[in-house]
Amino acid sequence: MRYVIIGAGGIGGTIGARLFQSGHDVILSARGSHLAALRSTGLRFITPNGTETLRIPAVGGPADLELREDDVLIVATKTQDTAAALAAWAPHADGLPVVCAQNAVENERLALRLFADVYGMLVWMPALHLEPGTIVAYGTPKSGMLSVGRYPQGVDKLSETIAADLDRSGFASWADPAIMRWKYGKLLGNLGNAVEALAGPDPAGLDLAGRAREEGVAVLTAAGIDVTTPDEERARRGRLVEHGEIEGVPRPGGSSWQSLAKGSGTIEADYLNGEIVLLGRAHGVATPVNAMLQREANRAARESRPPGSLSVGELTALM
């Protein structure tokens, strides 16, 4: 079986690197200067245990690759890029399974429009990708927690095989029949991403992030959506994945922070805070905190503002 990683950023790059290190056949798909660096010098993979350069084959898209019957596509783009990525690969990948190794809960629905066999993956992995050709993975002793299951529910032989491959490759992984329950739990945890991106690592932002989560819990309850609890998540993760320190490479922020830092022009708020806003409107639950965070995160990305461009007080006033 060969793993084709679509989106070789912090998450996809780490998954690909660990699978490659453990002897699996891996292809990385990337764009622009990141692709050029992967092709010319390889992937510089930095972890708490050291730095290694991995010569993993890299392509720019399906036109650069002859797909095989035993390929598994792992999509690790940001959600705002999922539709375009799937549309590019679908004409060349008929019959292949797709694994959504992403935050948010919209990716699997997008994939199911184009692919028959879709799998969701919970991603709990502290990683950083700001420099072309370089991925930093902070998780230790495991690089991340990755459960996988069929979408919308169930497990099968393939999900069990993928989980076993990941578990033997430096991740805490298992096949879970209720994978979306875990992904909705992760969604609640990601509602504070926009606070960190907009206001930086200000402790005062914890209260605002907590208010966003409270809205999320109320919305999911009204929608009748089952979700994991923080205690359940911590119990499952245990001491398997902790944030390790890497000398000279501190982790400045999460995925949304990194989107602003790179000036990518887009951010995932529509599919994190925006998911809560959508469900709130559908079920009659007010979501003023998440609506403000969605709006201001998109504005910051659109205007190429750096991370930390607003204070927590300014954000609160904008509600």
mmCIF file of C-alpha atoms in Angstrom:
data_model
loop_
_atom_site.group_PDB
_atom_site.id
_atom_site.type_symbol
_atom_site.label_atom_id
_atom_site.label_comp_id
_atom_site.label_asym_id
_atom_site.label_seq_id
_atom_site.Cartn_x
_atom_site.Cartn_y
_atom_site.Cartn_z
ATOM 1 C CA MET A 1 0.000 0.000 0.000
ATOM 2 C CA ARG A 2 1.245 3.479 -0.898
ATOM 3 C CA TYR A 3 0.309 6.664 0.943
ATOM 4 C CA VAL A 4 -0.180 9.794 -1.167
ATOM 5 C CA ILE A 5 -0.173 12.848 1.110
ATOM 6 C CA ILE A 6 -2.101 15.744 -0.446
ATOM 7 C CA GLY A 7 -0.898 18.836 1.388
ATOM 8 C CA ALA A 8 2.554 18.299 2.889
ATOM 9 C CA GLY A 9 2.388 21.051 5.518
ATOM 10 C CA GLY A 10 2.763 20.612 9.260
ATOM 11 C CA ILE A 11 0.234 17.776 9.532
ATOM 12 C CA GLY A 12 0.688 16.074 6.171
ATOM 13 C CA GLY A 13 4.455 16.480 6.277
ATOM 14 C CA THR A 14 4.686 14.889 9.710
ATOM 15 C CA ILE A 15 2.434 11.965 8.743
ATOM 16 C CA GLY A 16 4.411 11.408 5.554
ATOM 17 C CA ALA A 17 7.764 11.692 7.305
ATOM 18 C CA ARG A 18 6.907 9.201 10.035
ATOM 19 C CA LEU A 19 5.400 6.682 7.587
ATOM 20 C CA PHE A 20 8.458 7.035 5.349
ATOM 21 C CA GLN A 21 10.830 6.552 8.284
ATOM 22 C CA SER A 22 9.095 3.303 9.199
ATOM 23 C CA GLY A 23 9.525 1.903 5.688
ATOM 24 C CA HIS A 24 6.228 2.720 3.984
ATOM 25 C CA ASP A 25 5.912 3.851 0.383
ATOM 26 C CA VAL A 26 5.043 7.583 0.533
ATOM 27 C CA ILE A 27 4.453 10.376 -1.979
ATOM 28 C CA LEU A 28 4.172 14.008 -0.883
ATOM 29 C CA SER A 29 2.095 16.487 -2.886
ATOM 30 C CA ALA A 30 2.943 20.150 -2.377
ATOM 31 C CA ARG A 31 3.037 23.487 -4.191
ATOM 32 C CA GLY A 32 5.318 26.409 -4.944
ATOM 33 C CA SER A 33 8.541 26.946 -3.022
ATOM 34 C CA HIS A 34 7.743 24.088 -0.633
ATOM 35 C CA LEU A 35 7.552 21.634 -3.540
ATOM 36 C CA ALA A 36 10.762 23.028 -5.021
ATOM 37 C CA ALA A 37 12.585 22.562 -1.710
ATOM 38 C CA LEU A 38 11.267 19.012 -1.268
ATOM 39 C CA ARG A 39 12.476 18.087 -4.731
ATOM 40 C CA SER A 40 15.874 19.758 -4.498
ATOM 41 C CA THR A 41 17.030 19.060 -0.945
ATOM 42 C CA GLY A 42 14.398 16.806 0.624
ATOM 43 C CA LEU A 43 12.218 17.255 3.682
ATOM 44 C CA ARG A 44 14.030 18.696 6.696
ATOM 45 C CA PHE A 45 12.171 17.030 9.563
ATOM 46 C CA ILE A 46 12.800 18.472 13.029
ATOM 47 C CA THR A 47 11.592 16.742 16.211
ATOM 48 C CA PRO A 48 12.568 16.807 19.905
ATOM 49 C CA ASN A 49 14.904 13.900 19.073
ATOM 50 C CA GLY A 50 16.855 15.725 16.388
ATOM 51 C CA THR A 51 16.833 16.710 12.720
ATOM 52 C CA GLU A 52 16.784 14.427 9.703
ATOM 53 C CA THR A 53 16.602 15.112 5.981
ATOM 54 C CA LEU A 54 14.259 12.701 4.206
ATOM 55 C CA ARG A 55 14.307 12.225 0.447
ATOM 56 C CA ILE A 56 10.604 11.537 0.033
ATOM 57 C CA PRO A 57 9.314 11.661 -3.563
ATOM 58 C CA ALA A 58 7.309 14.845 -4.132
ATOM 59 C CA VAL A 59 4.834 15.847 -6.838
ATOM 60 C CA GLY A 60 2.870 18.958 -7.669
ATOM 61 C CA GLY A 61 -0.364 17.116 -8.426
ATOM 62 C CA PRO A 62 -1.908 14.031 -10.018
ATOM 63 C CA ALA A 63 -0.481 14.863 -13.449
ATOM 64 C CA ASP A 64 3.011 14.204 -12.033
ATOM 65 C CA LEU A 65 2.136 10.754 -10.729
ATOM 66 C CA GLU A 66 0.822 7.433 -12.036
ATOM 67 C CA LEU A 67 -1.685 6.393 -9.392
ATOM 68 C CA ARG A 68 -1.909 2.740 -8.361
ATOM 69 C CA GLU A 69 -4.776 0.533 -7.205
ATOM 70 C CA ASP A 70 -3.203 0.207 -3.763
ATOM 71 C CA ASP A 71 -2.878 3.973 -3.204
ATOM 72 C CA VAL A 72 -4.498 5.670 -0.216
ATOM 73 C CA LEU A 73 -5.013 9.426 -0.522
ATOM 74 C CA ILE A 74 -4.500 11.325 2.721
ATOM 75 C CA VAL A 75 -5.807 14.889 2.417
ATOM 76 C CA ALA A 76 -4.068 17.226 4.854
ATOM 77 C CA THR A 77 -4.794 20.640 3.369
ATOM 78 C CA LYS A 78 -6.567 23.383 5.285
ATOM 79 C CA THR A 79 -10.333 23.024 4.881
ATOM 80 C CA GLN A 80 -10.607 26.151 2.743
ATOM 81 C CA ASP A 81 -8.393 24.389 0.173
ATOM 82 C CA THR A 82 -10.109 20.989 0.280
ATOM 83 C CA ALA A 83 -12.658 21.425 -2.517
ATOM 84 C CA ALA A 84 -10.014 22.537 -5.019
ATOM 85 C CA ALA A 85 -7.631 19.750 -4.016
ATOM 86 C CA LEU A 86 -10.300 17.052 -4.283
ATOM 87 C CA ALA A 87 -11.491 18.380 -7.635
ATOM 88 C CA ALA A 88 -7.942 18.172 -8.990
ATOM 89 C CA TRP A 89 -7.363 14.591 -7.832
ATOM 90 C CA ALA A 90 -10.813 13.043 -8.368
ATOM 91 C CA PRO A 91 -10.607 12.585 -12.176
ATOM 92 C CA HIS A 92 -7.393 10.597 -11.751
ATOM 93 C CA ALA A 93 -8.269 8.648 -8.598
ATOM 94 C CA ASP A 94 -11.549 6.876 -9.285
ATOM 95 C CA GLY A 95 -12.063 4.047 -6.803
ATOM 96 C CA LEU A 96 -9.302 5.113 -4.411
ATOM 97 C CA PRO A 97 -9.996 5.708 -0.708
ATOM 98 C CA VAL A 98 -9.652 9.202 0.760
ATOM 99 C CA VAL A 99 -8.659 9.964 4.360
ATOM 100 C CA CYS A 100 -9.384 13.459 5.677
ATOM 101 C CA ALA A 101 -6.554 14.192 8.136
ATOM 102 C CA GLN A 102 -7.858 17.674 8.905
ATOM 103 C CA ASN A 103 -9.540 19.854 11.485
ATOM 104 C CA ALA A 104 -13.225 20.785 11.057
ATOM 105 C CA VAL A 105 -16.082 18.480 10.043
ATOM 106 C CA GLU A 106 -16.833 19.640 6.497
ATOM 107 C CA ASN A 107 -13.993 17.874 4.663
ATOM 108 C CA GLU A 108 -15.562 14.429 4.754
ATOM 109 C CA ARG A 109 -18.815 15.733 3.223
ATOM 110 C CA LEU A 110 -16.847 17.412 0.451
ATOM 111 C CA ALA A 111 -14.913 14.198 -0.220
ATOM 112 C CA LEU A 112 -18.035 12.032 -0.271
ATOM 113 C CA ARG A 113 -19.380 14.022 -3.220
ATOM 114 C CA LEU A 114 -16.463 12.774 -5.333
ATOM 115 C CA PHE A 115 -15.228 9.555 -3.701
ATOM 116 C CA ALA A 116 -17.143 6.484 -2.543
ATOM 117 C CA ASP A 117 -14.776 5.450 0.252
ATOM 118 C CA VAL A 118 -14.126 8.295 2.672
ATOM 119 C CA TYR A 119 -12.469 8.111 6.086
ATOM 120 C CA GLY A 120 -12.262 10.717 8.813
ATOM 121 C CA MET A 121 -9.157 11.187 10.920
ATOM 122 C CA LEU A 122 -8.850 12.954 14.245
ATOM 123 C CA VAL A 123 -5.684 15.070 14.226
ATOM 124 C CA TRP A 124 -4.097 16.069 17.521
ATOM 125 C CA MET A 125 -0.558 17.010 16.559
ATOM 126 C CA PRO A 126 1.534 20.051 17.523
ATOM 127 C CA ALA A 127 3.452 20.911 14.351
ATOM 128 C CA LEU A 128 4.862 23.921 12.509
ATOM 129 C CA HIS A 129 5.377 24.718 8.842
ATOM 130 C CA LEU A 130 6.598 28.214 8.041
ATOM 131 C CA GLU A 131 9.739 27.557 5.990
ATOM 132 C CA PRO A 132 9.765 25.793 2.599
ATOM 133 C CA GLY A 133 11.085 22.251 2.868
ATOM 134 C CA THR A 134 10.963 22.217 6.672
ATOM 135 C CA ILE A 135 8.472 20.598 9.043
ATOM 136 C CA VAL A 136 8.751 20.794 12.829
ATOM 137 C CA ALA A 137 6.904 18.175 14.898
ATOM 138 C CA TYR A 138 6.830 18.884 18.634
ATOM 139 C CA GLY A 139 4.887 15.849 19.865
ATOM 140 C CA THR A 140 6.686 13.443 22.194
ATOM 141 C CA PRO A 141 7.039 10.533 22.824
ATOM 142 C CA LYS A 142 4.488 10.097 20.019
ATOM 143 C CA SER A 143 4.272 12.726 17.287
ATOM 144 C CA GLY A 144 0.487 12.888 17.461
ATOM 145 C CA MET A 145 -2.815 11.192 18.172
ATOM 146 C CA LEU A 146 -4.569 10.010 15.009
ATOM 147 C CA SER A 147 -7.711 7.913 15.180
ATOM 148 C CA VAL A 148 -9.363 6.882 11.916
ATOM 149 C CA GLY A 149 -12.717 5.468 10.853
ATOM 150 C CA ARG A 150 -15.106 5.308 7.929
ATOM 151 C CA TYR A 151 -17.307 8.299 7.258
ATOM 152 C CA PRO A 152 -19.939 8.773 8.541
ATOM 153 C CA GLN A 153 -19.322 5.823 10.859
ATOM 154 C CA GLY A 154 -17.872 2.341 11.132
ATOM 155 C CA VAL A 155 -14.541 0.606 10.731
ATOM 156 C CA ASP A 156 -13.293 -1.847 8.132
ATOM 157 C CA LYS A 157 -10.108 -3.670 7.208
ATOM 158 C CA LEU A 158 -8.586 -0.606 5.543
ATOM 159 C CA SER A 159 -9.187 1.707 8.503
ATOM 160 C CA GLU A 160 -7.662 -0.907 10.803
ATOM 161 C CA THR A 161 -4.642 -1.269 8.492
ATOM 162 C CA ILE A 162 -4.107 2.503 8.291
ATOM 163 C CA ALA A 163 -4.379 2.833 12.072
ATOM 164 C CA ALA A 164 -1.919 -0.018 12.592
ATOM 165 C CA ASP A 165 0.565 1.526 10.127
ATOM 166 C CA LEU A 166 0.349 4.887 11.898
ATOM 167 C CA ASP A 167 0.609 3.318 15.340
ATOM 168 C CA ARG A 168 3.835 1.588 14.297
ATOM 169 C CA SER A 169 5.146 4.835 12.813
ATOM 170 C CA GLY A 170 5.330 7.026 15.893
ATOM 171 C CA PHE A 171 1.681 7.953 16.407
ATOM 172 C CA ALA A 172 -0.998 6.951 18.880
ATOM 173 C CA SER A 173 -3.592 5.625 16.455
ATOM 174 C CA TRP A 174 -6.622 3.341 16.474
ATOM 175 C CA ALA A 175 -9.631 2.528 14.296
ATOM 176 C CA ASP A 176 -12.754 4.122 15.743
ATOM 177 C CA PRO A 177 -16.326 3.451 14.547
ATOM 178 C CA ALA A 178 -17.524 6.858 15.784
ATOM 179 C CA ILE A 179 -14.755 9.005 14.303
ATOM 180 C CA MET A 180 -16.931 12.100 13.835
ATOM 181 C CA ARG A 181 -17.706 12.171 17.542
ATOM 182 C CA TRP A 182 -13.978 12.754 18.071
ATOM 183 C CA LYS A 183 -13.788 15.308 15.276
ATOM 184 C CA TYR A 184 -16.645 17.353 16.726
ATOM 185 C CA GLY A 185 -14.803 17.284 20.055
ATOM 186 C CA LYS A 186 -11.687 18.591 18.309
ATOM 187 C CA LEU A 187 -13.801 21.261 16.605
ATOM 188 C CA LEU A 188 -14.778 22.638 20.009
ATOM 189 C CA GLY A 189 -11.101 22.750 20.971
ATOM 190 C CA ASN A 190 -10.247 24.623 17.767
ATOM 191 C CA LEU A 191 -12.734 27.459 18.313
ATOM 192 C CA GLY A 192 -10.042 29.412 20.152
ATOM 193 C CA ASN A 193 -7.638 29.226 17.184
ATOM 194 C CA ALA A 194 -8.915 32.546 15.856
ATOM 195 C CA VAL A 195 -8.361 34.217 19.247
ATOM 196 C CA GLU A 196 -4.709 33.124 19.228
ATOM 197 C CA ALA A 197 -4.261 34.216 15.618
ATOM 198 C CA LEU A 198 -5.838 37.632 16.126
ATOM 199 C CA ALA A 199 -4.598 38.520 19.620
ATOM 200 C CA GLY A 200 -1.472 36.407 19.998
ATOM 201 C CA PRO A 201 -0.599 34.378 23.105
ATOM 202 C CA ASP A 202 -2.385 36.711 25.525
ATOM 203 C CA PRO A 203 -3.656 34.825 28.615
ATOM 204 C CA ALA A 204 -6.675 37.134 28.569
ATOM 205 C CA GLY A 205 -7.717 35.377 25.389
ATOM 206 C CA LEU A 206 -8.487 32.186 27.304
ATOM 207 C CA ASP A 207 -11.744 33.666 28.590
ATOM 208 C CA LEU A 208 -12.839 34.666 25.076
ATOM 209 C CA ALA A 209 -11.906 31.230 23.718
ATOM 210 C CA GLY A 210 -13.867 29.671 26.568
ATOM 211 C CA ARG A 211 -16.920 31.709 25.631
ATOM 212 C CA ALA A 212 -16.593 30.547 22.029
ATOM 213 C CA ARG A 213 -16.473 26.952 23.261
ATOM 214 C CA GLU A 214 -19.559 27.459 25.454
ATOM 215 C CA GLU A 215 -21.468 28.625 22.389
ATOM 216 C CA GLY A 216 -20.203 25.576 20.522
ATOM 217 C CA VAL A 217 -21.371 23.178 23.219
ATOM 218 C CA ALA A 218 -24.817 24.811 23.269
ATOM 219 C CA VAL A 219 -25.101 24.589 19.488
ATOM 220 C CA LEU A 220 -24.032 20.943 19.247
ATOM 221 C CA THR A 221 -26.422 20.055 22.052
ATOM 222 C CA ALA A 222 -29.287 21.773 20.239
ATOM 223 C CA ALA A 223 -28.340 19.965 17.031
ATOM 224 C CA GLY A 224 -28.262 16.594 18.817
ATOM 225 C CA ILE A 225 -24.648 15.949 17.844
ATOM 226 C CA ASP A 226 -22.713 13.584 20.103
ATOM 227 C CA VAL A 227 -19.230 14.775 20.980
ATOM 228 C CA THR A 228 -16.263 13.680 23.075
ATOM 229 C CA THR A 229 -15.484 15.535 26.292
ATOM 230 C CA PRO A 230 -12.136 17.111 27.236
ATOM 231 C CA ASP A 231 -11.738 14.558 30.034
ATOM 232 C CA GLU A 232 -12.290 11.718 27.586
ATOM 233 C CA GLU A 233 -9.761 13.191 25.175
ATOM 234 C CA ARG A 234 -7.140 13.679 27.894
ATOM 235 C CA ALA A 235 -7.672 10.146 29.194
ATOM 236 C CA ARG A 236 -7.159 8.680 25.729
ATOM 237 C CA ARG A 237 -4.085 10.788 25.002
ATOM 238 C CA GLY A 238 -2.566 10.351 28.454
ATOM 239 C CA ARG A 239 1.168 10.983 28.356
ATOM 240 C CA LEU A 240 1.478 9.601 24.835
ATOM 241 C CA VAL A 241 1.574 13.001 23.122
ATOM 242 C CA GLU A 242 3.051 15.960 24.948
ATOM 243 C CA HIS A 243 4.498 19.200 23.647
ATOM 244 C CA GLY A 244 8.263 18.762 23.519
ATOM 245 C CA GLU A 245 10.674 21.659 23.483
ATOM 246 C CA ILE A 246 13.020 22.045 20.526
ATOM 247 C CA GLU A 247 15.996 24.322 21.094
ATOM 248 C CA GLY A 248 15.950 27.310 18.787
ATOM 249 C CA VAL A 249 12.537 26.441 17.321
ATOM 250 C CA PRO A 250 9.752 27.523 19.681
ATOM 251 C CA ARG A 251 6.202 26.919 18.456
ATOM 252 C CA PRO A 252 4.728 30.415 18.132
ATOM 253 C CA GLY A 253 1.153 29.409 17.371
ATOM 254 C CA GLY A 254 -1.276 26.891 15.934
ATOM 255 C CA SER A 255 -2.642 26.409 12.433
ATOM 256 C CA SER A 256 -4.656 29.652 12.190
ATOM 257 C CA TRP A 257 -1.750 31.668 13.631
ATOM 258 C CA GLN A 258 0.502 30.109 10.996
ATOM 259 C CA SER A 259 -1.901 31.052 8.195
ATOM 260 C CA LEU A 260 -1.616 34.727 9.164
ATOM 261 C CA ALA A 261 2.128 34.466 9.726
ATOM 262 C CA LYS A 262 2.630 33.090 6.207
ATOM 263 C CA GLY A 263 0.328 35.703 4.693
ATOM 264 C CA SER A 264 -1.551 32.998 2.829
ATOM 265 C CA GLY A 265 -4.607 35.219 2.332
ATOM 266 C CA THR A 266 -7.006 32.626 3.730
ATOM 267 C CA ILE A 267 -7.778 31.132 7.123
ATOM 268 C CA GLU A 268 -9.902 28.203 8.324
ATOM 269 C CA ALA A 269 -12.310 30.235 10.487
ATOM 270 C CA ASP A 270 -15.272 29.646 8.148
ATOM 271 C CA TYR A 271 -15.065 25.932 8.942
ATOM 272 C CA LEU A 272 -14.257 26.207 12.660
ATOM 273 C CA ASN A 273 -16.103 29.177 14.171
ATOM 274 C CA GLY A 274 -18.241 29.318 11.029
ATOM 275 C CA GLU A 275 -19.475 25.769 11.575
ATOM 276 C CA ILE A 276 -20.842 26.810 14.965
ATOM 277 C CA VAL A 277 -22.399 29.934 13.465
ATOM 278 C CA LEU A 278 -24.073 27.868 10.730
ATOM 279 C CA LEU A 279 -25.493 25.317 13.162
ATOM 280 C CA GLY A 280 -26.523 28.072 15.562
ATOM 281 C CA ARG A 281 -28.554 29.798 12.864
ATOM 282 C CA ALA A 282 -30.108 26.472 11.849
ATOM 283 C CA HIS A 283 -31.142 25.625 15.424
ATOM 284 C CA GLY A 284 -31.944 29.055 16.850
ATOM 285 C CA VAL A 285 -28.898 29.422 19.116
ATOM 286 C CA ALA A 286 -27.103 32.777 19.301
ATOM 287 C CA THR A 287 -23.361 32.652 18.572
ATOM 288 C CA PRO A 288 -22.050 36.253 18.829
ATOM 289 C CA VAL A 289 -18.508 35.284 19.894
ATOM 290 C CA ASN A 290 -17.972 32.795 17.079
ATOM 291 C CA ALA A 291 -19.567 35.134 14.524
ATOM 292 C CA MET A 292 -17.176 37.911 15.522
ATOM 293 C CA LEU A 293 -14.141 35.602 15.450
ATOM 294 C CA GLN A 294 -15.102 34.248 12.031
ATOM 295 C CA ARG A 295 -15.558 37.751 10.631
ATOM 296 C CA GLU A 296 -12.380 39.241 12.096
ATOM 297 C CA ALA A 297 -10.174 36.252 11.241
ATOM 298 C CA ASN A 298 -11.294 36.422 7.623
ATOM 299 C CA ARG A 299 -10.689 40.167 7.572
ATOM 300 C CA ALA A 300 -7.183 39.738 8.983
ATOM 301 C CA ALA A 301 -6.343 37.083 6.380
ATOM 302 C CA ARG A 302 -7.825 39.104 3.533
ATOM 303 C CA GLU A 303 -5.911 42.232 4.559
ATOM 304 C CA SER A 304 -2.668 40.295 5.186
ATOM 305 C CA ARG A 305 -2.490 41.380 8.820
ATOM 306 C CA PRO A 306 0.173 39.684 10.969
ATOM 307 C CA PRO A 307 -0.785 37.542 13.960
ATOM 308 C CA GLY A 308 -1.587 39.493 17.103
ATOM 309 C CA SER A 309 -2.878 42.572 15.274
ATOM 310 C CA LEU A 310 -5.776 43.057 17.725
ATOM 311 C CA SER A 311 -6.000 43.004 21.487
ATOM 312 C CA VAL A 312 -8.437 40.826 23.426
ATOM 313 C CA GLY A 313 -10.181 44.020 24.541
ATOM 314 C CA GLU A 314 -10.617 45.146 20.945
ATOM 315 C CA LEU A 315 -12.012 41.751 19.969
ATOM 316 C CA THR A 316 -14.469 41.796 22.851
ATOM 317 C CA ALA A 317 -15.635 45.281 21.886
ATOM 318 C CA LEU A 318 -16.222 44.129 18.296
ATOM 319 C CA MET A 319 -19.004 41.819 19.438
#
